[in-house]
Short mmCIF file of C-alpha atoms in Angstrom, two decimals:
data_model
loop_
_atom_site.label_atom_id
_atom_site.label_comp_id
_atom_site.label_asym_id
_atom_site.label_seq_id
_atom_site.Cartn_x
_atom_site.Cartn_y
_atom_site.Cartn_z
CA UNK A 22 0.00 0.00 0.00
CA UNK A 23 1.35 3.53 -1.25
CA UNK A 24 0.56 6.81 0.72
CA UNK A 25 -0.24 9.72 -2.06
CA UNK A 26 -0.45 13.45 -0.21
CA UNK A 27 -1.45 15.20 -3.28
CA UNK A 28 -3.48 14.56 -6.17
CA UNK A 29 -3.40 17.42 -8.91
CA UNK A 30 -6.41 16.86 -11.55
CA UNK A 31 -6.84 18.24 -14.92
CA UNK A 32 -10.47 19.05 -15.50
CA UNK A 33 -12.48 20.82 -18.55
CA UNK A 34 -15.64 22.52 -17.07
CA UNK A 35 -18.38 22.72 -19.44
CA UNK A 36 -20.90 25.41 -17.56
CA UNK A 37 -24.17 26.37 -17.39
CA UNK A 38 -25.09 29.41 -15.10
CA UNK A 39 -28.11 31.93 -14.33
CA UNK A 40 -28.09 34.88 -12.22
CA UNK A 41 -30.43 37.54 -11.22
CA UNK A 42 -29.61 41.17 -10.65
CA UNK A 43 -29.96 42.08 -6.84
CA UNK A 44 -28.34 45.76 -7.00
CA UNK A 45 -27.96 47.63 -10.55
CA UNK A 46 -27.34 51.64 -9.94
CA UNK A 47 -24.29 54.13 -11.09
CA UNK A 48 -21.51 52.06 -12.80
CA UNK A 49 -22.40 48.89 -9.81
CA UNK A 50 -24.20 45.90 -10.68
CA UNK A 51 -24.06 43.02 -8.20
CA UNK A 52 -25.77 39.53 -9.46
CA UNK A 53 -26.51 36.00 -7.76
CA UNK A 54 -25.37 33.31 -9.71
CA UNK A 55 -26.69 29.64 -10.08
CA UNK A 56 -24.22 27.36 -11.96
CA UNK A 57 -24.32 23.70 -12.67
CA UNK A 58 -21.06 22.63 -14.83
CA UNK A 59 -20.41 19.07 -16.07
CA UNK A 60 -16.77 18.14 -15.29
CA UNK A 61 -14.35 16.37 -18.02
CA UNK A 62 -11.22 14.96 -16.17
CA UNK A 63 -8.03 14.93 -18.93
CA UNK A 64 -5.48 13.01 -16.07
CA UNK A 65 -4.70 12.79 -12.73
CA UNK A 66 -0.96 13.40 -11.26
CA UNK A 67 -0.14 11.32 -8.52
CA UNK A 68 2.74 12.49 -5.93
CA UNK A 69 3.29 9.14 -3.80
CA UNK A 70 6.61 8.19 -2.48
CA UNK A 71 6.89 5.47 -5.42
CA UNK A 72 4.80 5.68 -8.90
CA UNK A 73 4.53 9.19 -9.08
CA UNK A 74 3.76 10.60 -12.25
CA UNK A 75 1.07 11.33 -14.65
CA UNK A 76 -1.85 8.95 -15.86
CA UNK A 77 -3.75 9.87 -18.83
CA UNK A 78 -7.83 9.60 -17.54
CA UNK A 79 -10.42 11.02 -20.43
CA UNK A 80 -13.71 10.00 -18.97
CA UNK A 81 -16.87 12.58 -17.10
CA UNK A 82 -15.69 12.84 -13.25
CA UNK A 83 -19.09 14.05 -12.62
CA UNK A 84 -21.44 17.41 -12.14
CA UNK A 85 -20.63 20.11 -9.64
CA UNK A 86 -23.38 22.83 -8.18
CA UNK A 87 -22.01 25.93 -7.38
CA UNK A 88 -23.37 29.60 -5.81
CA UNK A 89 -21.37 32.95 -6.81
CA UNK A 90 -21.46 36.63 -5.80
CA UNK A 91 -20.70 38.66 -8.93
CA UNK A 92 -20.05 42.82 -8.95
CA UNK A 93 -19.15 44.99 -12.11
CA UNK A 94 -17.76 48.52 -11.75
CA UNK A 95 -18.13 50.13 -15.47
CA UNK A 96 -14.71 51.99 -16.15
CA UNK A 97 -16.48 53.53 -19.38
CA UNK A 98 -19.05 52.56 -22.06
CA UNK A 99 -16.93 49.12 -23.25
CA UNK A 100 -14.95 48.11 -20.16
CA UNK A 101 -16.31 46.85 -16.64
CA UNK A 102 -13.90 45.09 -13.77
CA UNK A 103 -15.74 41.63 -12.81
CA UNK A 104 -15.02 40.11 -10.03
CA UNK A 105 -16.68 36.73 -8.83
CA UNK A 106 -16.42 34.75 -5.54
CA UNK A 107 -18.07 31.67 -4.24
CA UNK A 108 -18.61 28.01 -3.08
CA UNK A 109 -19.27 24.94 -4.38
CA UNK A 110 -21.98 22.88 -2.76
CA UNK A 111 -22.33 19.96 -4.67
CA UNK A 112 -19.31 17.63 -6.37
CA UNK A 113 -19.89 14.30 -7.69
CA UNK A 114 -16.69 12.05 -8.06
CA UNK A 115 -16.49 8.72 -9.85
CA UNK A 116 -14.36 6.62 -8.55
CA UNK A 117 -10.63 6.06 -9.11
CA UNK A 118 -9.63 2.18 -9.75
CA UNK A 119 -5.93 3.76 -8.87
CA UNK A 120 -6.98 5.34 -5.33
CA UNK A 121 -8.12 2.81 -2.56
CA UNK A 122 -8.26 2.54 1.30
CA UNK A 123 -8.03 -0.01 4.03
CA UNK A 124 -11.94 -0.07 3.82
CA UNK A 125 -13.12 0.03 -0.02
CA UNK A 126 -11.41 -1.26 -2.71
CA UNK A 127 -11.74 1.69 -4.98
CA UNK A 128 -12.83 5.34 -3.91
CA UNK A 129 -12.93 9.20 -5.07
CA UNK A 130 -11.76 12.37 -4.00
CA UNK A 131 -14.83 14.39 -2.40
CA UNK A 132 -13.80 18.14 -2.68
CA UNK A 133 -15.25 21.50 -2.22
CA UNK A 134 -13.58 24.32 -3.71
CA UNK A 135 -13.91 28.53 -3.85
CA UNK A 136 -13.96 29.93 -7.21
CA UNK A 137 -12.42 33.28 -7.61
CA UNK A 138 -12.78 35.26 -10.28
CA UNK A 139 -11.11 38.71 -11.17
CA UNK A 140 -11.03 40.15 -14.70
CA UNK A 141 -12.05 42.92 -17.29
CA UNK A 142 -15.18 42.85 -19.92
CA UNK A 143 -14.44 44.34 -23.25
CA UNK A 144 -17.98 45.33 -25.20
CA UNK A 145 -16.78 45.51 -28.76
CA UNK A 146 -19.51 48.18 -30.85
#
């Protein structure tokens, strides 16, 4: 039995989201978001004392449900600073035939995580 303390994951998020608009005056517009994104894992990297390396995955790790706070500031007419920050309630995980415990003979990774998101909107007219 190998002991792993990290486990890095490559994963393509295909989202769906929908907000509503809670505050909208001046240049400030502050939103609730809904988002429900299907989750594509590419590989997994393994950092165990022995075997350590990358394995090539390619299969749907599952669906994740997450809420976000978004606010724009408007700079001018074509450019507004984002910024986005939130939690995610709900991860599936399949299970990994390569990660195991004393108890099951195969398990996943259950994981919560706290997007953060901080960027600029271009309109182009």
């Amino acid at each position: 039995m190998f002991n792993s303390r990290k486990i890095e994951y490559r994963i393509i998020e295909f989202p769906i989201a929908a907000g509503y608009s809670i505050y909208s005056r001046n240049n400030i517009e502050a939103k609730i978001i809904c988002e429900l994104s299907f989750n594509y894992l590419l590989n997994a990297y393994y950092h165990p004392v022995t075997y350590a390396g990358q394995y090539k995955k390619q299969y749907w790790l599952g669906k994740s449900f997450s809420g976000l706070l978004s606010c724009n500031y408007s700079l001018n007419t074509n450019l507004k600073l984002s910024v986005e920050a939130g939690y995610s309630f709900m991860n599936e995980t399949k299970k990994d035939i390569f990660l195991f415990s004393q108890d099951e003979p195969v398990i996943g990774i259950e994981h919560r995580y706290f997007p953060v998101l901080v960027g600029l909107n271009y309109t182009f007219r």
